[in-house]
Every structure is written in structure tokens, then in C-alpha cells.
mmCIF file of C-alpha atoms in Angstrom:
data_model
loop_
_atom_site.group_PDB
_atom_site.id
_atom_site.type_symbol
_atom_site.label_atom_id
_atom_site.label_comp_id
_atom_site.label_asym_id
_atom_site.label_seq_id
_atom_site.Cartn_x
_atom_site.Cartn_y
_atom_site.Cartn_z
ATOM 1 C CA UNK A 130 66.111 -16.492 153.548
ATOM 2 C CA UNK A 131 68.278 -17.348 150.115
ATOM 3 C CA UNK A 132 68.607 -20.644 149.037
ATOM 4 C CA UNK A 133 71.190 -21.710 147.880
ATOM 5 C CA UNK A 134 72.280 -24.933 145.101
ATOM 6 C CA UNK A 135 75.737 -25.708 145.490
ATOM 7 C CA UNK A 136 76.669 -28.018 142.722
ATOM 8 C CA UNK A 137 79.839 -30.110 143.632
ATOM 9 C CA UNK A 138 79.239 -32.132 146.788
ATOM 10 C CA UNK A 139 83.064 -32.800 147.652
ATOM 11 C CA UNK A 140 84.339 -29.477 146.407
ATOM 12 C CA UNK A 141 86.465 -27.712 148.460
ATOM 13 C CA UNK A 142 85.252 -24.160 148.099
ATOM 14 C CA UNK A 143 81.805 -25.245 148.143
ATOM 15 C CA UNK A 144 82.322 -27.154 151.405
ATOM 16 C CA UNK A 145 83.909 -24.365 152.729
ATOM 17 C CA UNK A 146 81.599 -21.766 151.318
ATOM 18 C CA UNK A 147 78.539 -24.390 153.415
ATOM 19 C CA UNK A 148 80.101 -23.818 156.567
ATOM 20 C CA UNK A 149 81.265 -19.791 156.458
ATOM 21 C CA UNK A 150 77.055 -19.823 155.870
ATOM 22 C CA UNK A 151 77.038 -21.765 159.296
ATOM 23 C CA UNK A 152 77.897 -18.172 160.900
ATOM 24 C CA UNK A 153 74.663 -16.661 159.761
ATOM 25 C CA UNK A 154 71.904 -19.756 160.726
ATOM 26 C CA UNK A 155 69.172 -17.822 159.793
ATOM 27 C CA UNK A 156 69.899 -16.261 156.542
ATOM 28 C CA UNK A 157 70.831 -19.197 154.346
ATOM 29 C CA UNK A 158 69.342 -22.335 153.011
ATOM 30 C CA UNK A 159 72.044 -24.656 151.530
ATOM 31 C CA UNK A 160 71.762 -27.952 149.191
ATOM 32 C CA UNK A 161 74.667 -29.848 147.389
ATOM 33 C CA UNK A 162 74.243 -31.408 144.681
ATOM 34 C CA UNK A 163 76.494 -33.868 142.985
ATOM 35 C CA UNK A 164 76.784 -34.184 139.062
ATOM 36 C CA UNK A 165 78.804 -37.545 138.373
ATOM 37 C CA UNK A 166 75.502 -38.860 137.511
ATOM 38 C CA UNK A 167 72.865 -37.072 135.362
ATOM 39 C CA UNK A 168 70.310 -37.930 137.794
ATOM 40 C CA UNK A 169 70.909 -33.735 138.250
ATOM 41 C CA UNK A 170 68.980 -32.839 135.132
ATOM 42 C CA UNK A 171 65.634 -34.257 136.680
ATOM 43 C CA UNK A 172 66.041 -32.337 139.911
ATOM 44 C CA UNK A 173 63.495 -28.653 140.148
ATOM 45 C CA UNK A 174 65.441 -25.642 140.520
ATOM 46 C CA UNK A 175 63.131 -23.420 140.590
ATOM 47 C CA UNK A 176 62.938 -23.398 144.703
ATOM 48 C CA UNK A 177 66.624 -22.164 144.374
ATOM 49 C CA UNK A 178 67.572 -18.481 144.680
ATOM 50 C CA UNK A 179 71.213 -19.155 143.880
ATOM 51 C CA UNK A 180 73.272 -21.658 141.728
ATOM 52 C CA UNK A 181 76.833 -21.815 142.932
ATOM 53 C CA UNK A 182 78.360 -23.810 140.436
ATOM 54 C CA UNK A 183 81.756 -24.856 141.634
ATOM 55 C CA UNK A 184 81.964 -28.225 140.211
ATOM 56 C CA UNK A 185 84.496 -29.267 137.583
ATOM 57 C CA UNK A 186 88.064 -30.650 137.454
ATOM 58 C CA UNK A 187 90.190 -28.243 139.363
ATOM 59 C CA UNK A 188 93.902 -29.664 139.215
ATOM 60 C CA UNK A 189 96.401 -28.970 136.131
ATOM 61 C CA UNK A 190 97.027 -32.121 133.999
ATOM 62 C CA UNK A 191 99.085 -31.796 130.061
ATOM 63 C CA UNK A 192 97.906 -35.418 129.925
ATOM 64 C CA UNK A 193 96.363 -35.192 126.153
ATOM 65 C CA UNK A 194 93.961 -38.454 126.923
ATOM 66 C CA UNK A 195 92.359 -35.702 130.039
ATOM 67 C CA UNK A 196 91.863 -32.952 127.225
ATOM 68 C CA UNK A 197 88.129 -33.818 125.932
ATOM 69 C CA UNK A 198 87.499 -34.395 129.787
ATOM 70 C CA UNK A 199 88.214 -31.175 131.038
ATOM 71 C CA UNK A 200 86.436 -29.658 128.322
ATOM 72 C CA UNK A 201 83.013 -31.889 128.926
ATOM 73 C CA UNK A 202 83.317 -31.420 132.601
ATOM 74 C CA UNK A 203 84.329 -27.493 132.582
ATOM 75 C CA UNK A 204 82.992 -26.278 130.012
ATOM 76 C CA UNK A 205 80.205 -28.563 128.153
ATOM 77 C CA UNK A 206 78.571 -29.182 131.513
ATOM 78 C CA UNK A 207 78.841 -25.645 133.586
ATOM 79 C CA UNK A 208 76.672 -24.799 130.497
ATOM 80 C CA UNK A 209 74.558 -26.908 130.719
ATOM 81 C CA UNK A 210 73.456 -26.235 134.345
ATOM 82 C CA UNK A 211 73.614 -22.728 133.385
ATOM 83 C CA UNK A 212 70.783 -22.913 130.815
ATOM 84 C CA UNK A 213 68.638 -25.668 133.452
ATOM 85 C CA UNK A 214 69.348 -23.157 135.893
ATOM 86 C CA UNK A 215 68.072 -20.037 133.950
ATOM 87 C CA UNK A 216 64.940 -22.482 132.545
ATOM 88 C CA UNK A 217 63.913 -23.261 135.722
ATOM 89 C CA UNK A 218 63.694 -19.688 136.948
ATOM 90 C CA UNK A 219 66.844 -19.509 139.593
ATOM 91 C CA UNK A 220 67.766 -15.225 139.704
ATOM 92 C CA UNK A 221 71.509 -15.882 140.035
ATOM 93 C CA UNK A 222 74.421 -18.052 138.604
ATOM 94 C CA UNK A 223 77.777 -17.816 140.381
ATOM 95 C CA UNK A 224 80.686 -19.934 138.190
ATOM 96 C CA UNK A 225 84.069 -20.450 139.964
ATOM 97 C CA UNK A 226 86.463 -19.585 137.240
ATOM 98 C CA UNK A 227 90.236 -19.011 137.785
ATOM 99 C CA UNK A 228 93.030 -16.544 137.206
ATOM 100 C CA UNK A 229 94.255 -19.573 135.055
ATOM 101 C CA UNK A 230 92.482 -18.014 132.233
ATOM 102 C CA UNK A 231 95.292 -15.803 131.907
ATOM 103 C CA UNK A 232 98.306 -18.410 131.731
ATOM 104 C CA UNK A 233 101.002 -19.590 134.531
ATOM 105 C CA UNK A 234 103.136 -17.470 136.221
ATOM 106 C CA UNK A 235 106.648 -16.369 134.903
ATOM 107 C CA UNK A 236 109.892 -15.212 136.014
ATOM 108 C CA UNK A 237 109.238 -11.645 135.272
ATOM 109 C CA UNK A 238 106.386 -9.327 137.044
ATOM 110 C CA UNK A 239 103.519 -10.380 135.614
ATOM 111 C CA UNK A 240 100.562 -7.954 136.428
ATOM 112 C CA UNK A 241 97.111 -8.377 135.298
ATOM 113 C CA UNK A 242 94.978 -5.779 134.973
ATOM 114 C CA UNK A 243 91.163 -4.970 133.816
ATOM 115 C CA UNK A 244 93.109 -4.476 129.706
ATOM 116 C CA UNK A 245 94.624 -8.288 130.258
ATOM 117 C CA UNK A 246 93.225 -10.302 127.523
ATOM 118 C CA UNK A 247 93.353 -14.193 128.565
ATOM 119 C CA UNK A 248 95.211 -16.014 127.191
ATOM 120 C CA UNK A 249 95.619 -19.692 128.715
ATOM 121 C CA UNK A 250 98.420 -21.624 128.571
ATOM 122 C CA UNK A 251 96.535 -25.565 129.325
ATOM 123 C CA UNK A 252 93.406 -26.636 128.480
ATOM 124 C CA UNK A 253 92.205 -26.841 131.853
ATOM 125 C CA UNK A 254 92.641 -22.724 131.467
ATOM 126 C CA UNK A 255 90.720 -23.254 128.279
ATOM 127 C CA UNK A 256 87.987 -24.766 129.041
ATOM 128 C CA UNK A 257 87.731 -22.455 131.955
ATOM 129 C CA UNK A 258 87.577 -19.250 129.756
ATOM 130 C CA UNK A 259 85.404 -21.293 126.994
ATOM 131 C CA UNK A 260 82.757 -22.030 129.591
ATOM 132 C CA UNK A 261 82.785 -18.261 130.906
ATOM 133 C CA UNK A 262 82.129 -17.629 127.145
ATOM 134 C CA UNK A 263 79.370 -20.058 126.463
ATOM 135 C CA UNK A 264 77.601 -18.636 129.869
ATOM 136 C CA UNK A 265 77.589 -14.974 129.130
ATOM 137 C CA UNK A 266 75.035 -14.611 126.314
ATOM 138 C CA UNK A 267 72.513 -16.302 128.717
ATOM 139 C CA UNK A 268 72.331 -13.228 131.177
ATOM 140 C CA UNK A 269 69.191 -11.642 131.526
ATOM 141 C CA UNK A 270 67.950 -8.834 133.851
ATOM 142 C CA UNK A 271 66.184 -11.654 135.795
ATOM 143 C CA UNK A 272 69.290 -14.102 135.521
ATOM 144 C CA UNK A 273 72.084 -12.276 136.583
ATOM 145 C CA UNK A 274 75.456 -14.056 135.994
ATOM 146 C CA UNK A 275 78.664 -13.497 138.380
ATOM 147 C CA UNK A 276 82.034 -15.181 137.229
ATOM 148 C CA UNK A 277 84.930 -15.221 139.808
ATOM 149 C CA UNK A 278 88.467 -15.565 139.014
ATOM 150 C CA UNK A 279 90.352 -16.230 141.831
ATOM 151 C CA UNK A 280 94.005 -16.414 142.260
ATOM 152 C CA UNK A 281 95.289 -19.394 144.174
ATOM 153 C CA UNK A 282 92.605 -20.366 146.984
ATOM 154 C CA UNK A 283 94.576 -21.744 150.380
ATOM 155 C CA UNK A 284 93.241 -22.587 154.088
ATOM 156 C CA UNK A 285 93.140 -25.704 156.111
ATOM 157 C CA UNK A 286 92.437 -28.788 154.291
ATOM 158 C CA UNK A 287 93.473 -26.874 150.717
ATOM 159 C CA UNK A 288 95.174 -28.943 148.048
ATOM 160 C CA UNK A 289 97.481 -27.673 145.372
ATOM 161 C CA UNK A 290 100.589 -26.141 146.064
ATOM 162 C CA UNK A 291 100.115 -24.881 149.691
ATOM 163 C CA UNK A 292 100.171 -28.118 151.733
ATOM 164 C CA UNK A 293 103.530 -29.093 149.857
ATOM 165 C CA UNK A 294 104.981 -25.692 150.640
ATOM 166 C CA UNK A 295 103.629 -26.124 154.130
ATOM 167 C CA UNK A 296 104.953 -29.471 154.446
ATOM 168 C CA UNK A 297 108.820 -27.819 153.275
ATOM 169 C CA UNK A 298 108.086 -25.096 155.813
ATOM 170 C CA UNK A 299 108.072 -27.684 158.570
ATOM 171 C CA UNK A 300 110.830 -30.121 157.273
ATOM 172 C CA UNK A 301 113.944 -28.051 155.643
ATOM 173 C CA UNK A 302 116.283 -25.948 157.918
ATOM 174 C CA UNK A 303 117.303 -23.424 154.993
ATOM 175 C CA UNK A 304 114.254 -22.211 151.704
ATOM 176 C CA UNK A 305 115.645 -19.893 148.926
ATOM 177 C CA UNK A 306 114.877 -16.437 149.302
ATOM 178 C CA UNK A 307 113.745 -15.668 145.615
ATOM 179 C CA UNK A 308 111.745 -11.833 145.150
ATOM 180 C CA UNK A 309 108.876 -12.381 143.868
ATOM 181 C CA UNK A 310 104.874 -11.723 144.060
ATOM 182 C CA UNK A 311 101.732 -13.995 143.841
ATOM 183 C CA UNK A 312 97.880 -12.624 144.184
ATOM 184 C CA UNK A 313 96.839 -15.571 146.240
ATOM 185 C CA UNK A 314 92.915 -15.502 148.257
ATOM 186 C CA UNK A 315 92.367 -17.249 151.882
ATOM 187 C CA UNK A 316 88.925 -19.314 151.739
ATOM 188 C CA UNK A 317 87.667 -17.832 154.464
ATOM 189 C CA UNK A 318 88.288 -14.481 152.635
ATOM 190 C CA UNK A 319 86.606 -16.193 149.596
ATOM 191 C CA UNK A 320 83.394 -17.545 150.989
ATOM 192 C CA UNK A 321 82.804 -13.946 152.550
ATOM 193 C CA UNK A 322 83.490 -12.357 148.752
ATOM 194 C CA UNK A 323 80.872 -15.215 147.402
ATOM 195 C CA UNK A 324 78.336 -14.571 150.107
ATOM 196 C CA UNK A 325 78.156 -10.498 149.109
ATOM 197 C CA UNK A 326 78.102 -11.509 145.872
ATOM 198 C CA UNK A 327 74.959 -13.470 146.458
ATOM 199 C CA UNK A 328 73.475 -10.818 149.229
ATOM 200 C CA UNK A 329 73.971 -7.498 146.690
ATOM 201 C CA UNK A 330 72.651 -10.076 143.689
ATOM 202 C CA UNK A 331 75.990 -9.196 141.273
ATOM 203 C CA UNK A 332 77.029 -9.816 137.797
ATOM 204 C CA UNK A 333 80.015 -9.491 136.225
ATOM 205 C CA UNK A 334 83.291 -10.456 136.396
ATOM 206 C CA UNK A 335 85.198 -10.441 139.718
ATOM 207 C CA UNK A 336 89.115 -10.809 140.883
ATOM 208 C CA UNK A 337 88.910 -11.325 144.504
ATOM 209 C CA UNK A 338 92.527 -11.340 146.263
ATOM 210 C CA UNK A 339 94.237 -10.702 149.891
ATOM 211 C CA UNK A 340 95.093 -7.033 150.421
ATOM 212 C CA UNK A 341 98.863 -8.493 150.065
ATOM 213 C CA UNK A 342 100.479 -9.516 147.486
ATOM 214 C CA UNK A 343 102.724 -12.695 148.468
ATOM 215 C CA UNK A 344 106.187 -13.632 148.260
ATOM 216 C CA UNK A 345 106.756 -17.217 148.441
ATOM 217 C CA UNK A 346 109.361 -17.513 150.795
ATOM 218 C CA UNK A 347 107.853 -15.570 153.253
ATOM 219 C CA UNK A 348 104.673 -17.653 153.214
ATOM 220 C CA UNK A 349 107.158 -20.079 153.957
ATOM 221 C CA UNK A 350 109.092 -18.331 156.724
ATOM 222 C CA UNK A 351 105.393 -17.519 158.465
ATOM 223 C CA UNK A 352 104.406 -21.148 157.911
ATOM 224 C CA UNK A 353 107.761 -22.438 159.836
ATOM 225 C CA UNK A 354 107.232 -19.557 162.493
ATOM 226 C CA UNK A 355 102.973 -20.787 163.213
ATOM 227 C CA UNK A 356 105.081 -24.100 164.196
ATOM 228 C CA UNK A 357 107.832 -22.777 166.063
ATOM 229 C CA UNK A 358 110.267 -24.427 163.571
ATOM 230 C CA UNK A 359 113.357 -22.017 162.622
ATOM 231 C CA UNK A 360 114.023 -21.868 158.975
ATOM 232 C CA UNK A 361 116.681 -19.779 157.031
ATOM 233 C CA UNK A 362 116.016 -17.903 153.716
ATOM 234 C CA UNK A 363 119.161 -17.929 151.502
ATOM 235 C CA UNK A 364 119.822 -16.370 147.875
ATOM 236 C CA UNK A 365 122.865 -19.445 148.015
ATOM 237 C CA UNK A 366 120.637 -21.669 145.083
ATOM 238 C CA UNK A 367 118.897 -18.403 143.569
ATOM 239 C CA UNK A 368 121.276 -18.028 140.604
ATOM 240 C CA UNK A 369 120.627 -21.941 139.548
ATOM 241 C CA UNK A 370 117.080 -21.311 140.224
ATOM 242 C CA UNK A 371 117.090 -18.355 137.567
ATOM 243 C CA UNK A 372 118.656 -20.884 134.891
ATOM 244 C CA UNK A 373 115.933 -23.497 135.727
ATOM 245 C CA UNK A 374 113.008 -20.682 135.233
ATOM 246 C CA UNK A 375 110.892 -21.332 132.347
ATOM 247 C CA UNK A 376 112.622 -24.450 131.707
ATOM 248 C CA UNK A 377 111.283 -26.403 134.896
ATOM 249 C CA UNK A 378 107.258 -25.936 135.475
ATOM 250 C CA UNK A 379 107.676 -26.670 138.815
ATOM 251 C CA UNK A 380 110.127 -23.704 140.044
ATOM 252 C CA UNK A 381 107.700 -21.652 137.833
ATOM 253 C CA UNK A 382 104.722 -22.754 139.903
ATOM 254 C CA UNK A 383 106.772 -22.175 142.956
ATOM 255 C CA UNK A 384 108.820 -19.126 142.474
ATOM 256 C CA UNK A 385 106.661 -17.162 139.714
ATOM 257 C CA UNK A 386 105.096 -13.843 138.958
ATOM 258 C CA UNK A 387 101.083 -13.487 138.753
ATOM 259 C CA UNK A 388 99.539 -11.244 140.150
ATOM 260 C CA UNK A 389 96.009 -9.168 140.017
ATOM 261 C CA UNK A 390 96.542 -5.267 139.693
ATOM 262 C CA UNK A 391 95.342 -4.589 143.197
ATOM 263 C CA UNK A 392 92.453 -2.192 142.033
ATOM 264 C CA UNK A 393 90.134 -5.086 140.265
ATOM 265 C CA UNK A 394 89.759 -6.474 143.590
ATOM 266 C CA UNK A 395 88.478 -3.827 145.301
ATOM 267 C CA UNK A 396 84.691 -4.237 146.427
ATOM 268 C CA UNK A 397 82.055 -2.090 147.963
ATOM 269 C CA UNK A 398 82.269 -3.887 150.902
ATOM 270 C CA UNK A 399 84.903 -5.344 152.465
ATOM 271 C CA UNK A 400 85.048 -8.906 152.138
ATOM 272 C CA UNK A 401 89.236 -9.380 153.040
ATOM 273 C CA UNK A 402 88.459 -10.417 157.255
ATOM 274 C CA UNK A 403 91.884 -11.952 157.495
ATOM 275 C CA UNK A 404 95.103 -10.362 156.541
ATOM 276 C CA UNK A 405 97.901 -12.728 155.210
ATOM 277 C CA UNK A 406 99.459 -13.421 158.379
ATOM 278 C CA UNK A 407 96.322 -14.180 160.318
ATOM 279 C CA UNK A 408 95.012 -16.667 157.983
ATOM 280 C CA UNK A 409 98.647 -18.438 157.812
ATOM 281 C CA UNK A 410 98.597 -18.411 161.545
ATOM 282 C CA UNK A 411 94.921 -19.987 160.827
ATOM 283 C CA UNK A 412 95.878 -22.381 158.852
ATOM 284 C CA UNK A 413 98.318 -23.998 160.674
ATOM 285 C CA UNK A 414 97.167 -23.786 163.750
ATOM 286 C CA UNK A 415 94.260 -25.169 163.349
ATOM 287 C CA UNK A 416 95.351 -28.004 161.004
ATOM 288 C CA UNK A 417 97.686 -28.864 163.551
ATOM 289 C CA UNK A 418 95.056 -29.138 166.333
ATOM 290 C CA UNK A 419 92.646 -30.771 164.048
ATOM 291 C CA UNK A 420 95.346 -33.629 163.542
ATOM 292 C CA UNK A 421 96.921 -33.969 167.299
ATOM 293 C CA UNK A 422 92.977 -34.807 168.142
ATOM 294 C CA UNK A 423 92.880 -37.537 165.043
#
């Protein structure tokens, strides 16, 4: 049985990640641990197999009073559980990084592939990228290190940009139909990805994505179509949309280009069990029954 340290007790991916283990009773040993307090540093690791280390600050903020934050939360302190982890004898470290590291999405085709050198655009990229740095040179045969960089994480109960986009999906009659393509990764899809990682004892950098690339207003179309609510796509606003690109973060965020050249994500074993539409479909549905029983 592998046991397994998640460290972030309210995290999303790590919640998530605690019950996708739920399907295999017998093969997993979980503990969460949270780190607000530094009671942490006084805990044994040494019974642990695994550290999943998915705590840290996960939304965007260009608030300059947040900067030294992020960095002591994502960077300063990922290290630091790092080297307690390696100490006290655990085999494998598994950091949740993010395709942040490589900026925000643009108006043109932006592809990423394995000669992409990062290059953030917001210090919550930064200190993403700086703690994948300050991790590294502790590797060792017997402490293997795996760092994940996934592209926009979505399922039921996600935060971030989904739920808003879900929320427009239900509400408008008419979205702009705008050509374009995001990597994005269901968390189901995820949490499998994470738990081969952990079975075949990885290191190494990894760019785990759906088998489809995305186009925003088609996530939005499928969204609308899991409630049975009819919604038009238009190119009416697209040419005022192109003005406010690069100029407005949000229609960036909304209507940009990032995506992972579809080769990096390829695995030895497939880890992709939902394709986009099914895990929309998902989503929604059961969201929707989870709140009509509320």
C-alpha cells in the first residue's frame, strides 16, 4: 500500500486527488496536512511514501503588497517541505506547478513546446518557476522529484475562470464566436495522471492536458447544451474584441492562445478517461444535481 502526504488540506486538487484514490480502497493510504501553522515541521515523514505538495496560493493577484507572499508561500515554503521531506526519508516529491510559468495567453497561437523557455509574466508565475528551481538540485536516486505543469484544471466545484464561463453559458442568449485554442486538463483526468505518476515512481517534468485542445466558445456552447439552455455563437462583437486584445486582461484570459504542443503530454499509459465533452457533460450535470439536493 503507498502512503501518501498531501500537504494542503482545503486544496482543490488535493481534495480531489483524496477521493479519485477512493476508487482503489486498498491501494492507498492518504493524510492531509495543513501548513498555515508551522506545527508541520514537527510532524515524522518518514512513514510517508509520497509527498504531494499542492499547497500554495493558486489565484493571480498584480497586487504589489501580495508579492513577498506568494514568494514565501510558493516558493520559500514548497522548499522547505521539499528538503524535510527528502531528510526524513520520503522516496517521492510531487510539486503542482503550472503552465503559468510560461506567461498568459495572447491573441496569437501561442504553442509551447519541450524548446519553450519560461518566461512568466506575474509573480505568482515566478515564484512558481523559482520554487521548481530551488527543488531540483535536491533529487537523488532515492528522492525522485516529479513537477507537473498543468494547463487550466476544471471539474465540479473548480474555481477560476470555468464557473464564470459556466455561469454565462447558462444566463446569455448569444456568446462571441472568437477561434481560438486553450490546453485545458479535467481533474478527474488529473488525479489519474498524479496517481501513475506516484504508481511508476516518476521524475521529471510533466505537461498533462485533454486529448483536445479547446475553443472557448464551444466550451461554452457544450456548457449551455448539458443544461438544455439554447445559446447563439456570433462573430457580431469579434472585431471590438480584437481591438480590446492585449489591452484588456480579461478578454485575454477569456479569448486567448496557450496551448501545450500535444506531444509533451503524451504518457505511457493513458491517463486522459474523459474526453472534453464527457467531462463538460460531468461537470454540469453533476453540479446541478449536487445543488437541486442542497
Amino acid at each position: 500500500m503507498k502512503r501518501i502526504l498531501i500537504t494542503g488540506k482545503n486544496s482543490y486538487v488535493g481534495n480531489s486527488f483524496e477521493m479519485w484514490l477512493g476508487n482503489y480502497p486498498e491501494e492507498y493510504e492518504i493524510e492531509k496536512i495543513s501548513l498555515r501553522d508551522g506545527s508541520w515541521r514537527e510532524r515524522d515523514f518518514s512513514k510517508f511514501d509520497v509527498v504531494l505538495h499542492v499547497a500554495g496560493i493558486a489565484h493571480v493577484s498584480k497586487d504589489p503588497k501580495m508579492e513577498e507572499l506568494y514568494y514565501r508561500v510558493n516558493r520559500d515554503l514548497t522548499i522547505e517541505v521539499a528538503e524535510k521531506s527528502k531528510v526524513d526519508g520520503v522516496q517521492q516529491f510531487v510539486f503542482m506547478s503550472s503552465i503559468i510559468v510560461y506567461g498568459d495567453g495572447s491573441s496569437d497561437r501561442k504553442v509551447i513546446d519541450e524548446n519553450t523557455i519560461p518566461k512568466p509574466s506575474n509573480f505568482y508565475g515566478n515564484s512558481k518557476l523559482q520554487a521548481e528551481q530551488g527543488i531540483k538540485p535536491l533529487e537523488r536516486d532515492d528522492f525522485k522529484i516529479a513537477i507537473i505543469r498543468p494547463p487550466m484544471i476544471y471539474g465540479e466545484s473548480s474555481k477560476g475562470n470555468y464557473p464564470k464561463l459556466a455561469k454565462a453559458a447558462k444566463s446569455l442568449p448569444v456568446f462571441p464566436d472568437v477561434e481560438n485554442e486553450r490546453s485545458m486538463l479535467h481533474i478527474d483526468n488529473l488525479s489519474e495522471f498524479i496517481r501513475l505518476i506516484i504508481d511508476n515512481k516518476e521524475s521529471g517534468l510533466f505537461f498533462p492536458q485533454n486529448k483536445e485542445f479547446v475553443k472557448t466558445s464551444e466550451m461554452v456552447r457544450l456548457i449551455a447544451e448539458a443544461h438544455g439552455k439554447p445559446i447563439k455563437l456570433v462573430k457580431f462583437f469579434n472585431p471590438l474584441l480584437k481591438v480590446m486584445s492585449g489591452r484588456v486582461e480579461i478578454i485575454d484570459k477569456v479569448f486567448g492562445n496557450l496551448v501545450y504542443d500535444k506531444s509533451m503530454s503524451d504518457y505511457k499509459m493513458d491517463y486522459r478517461i474523459k474526453s472534453f465533452k464527457e467531462s463538460i457533460f460531468d461537470t454540469e450535470i453533476t453540479s446541478f444535481e449536487r445543488n437541486k439536493s442542497l
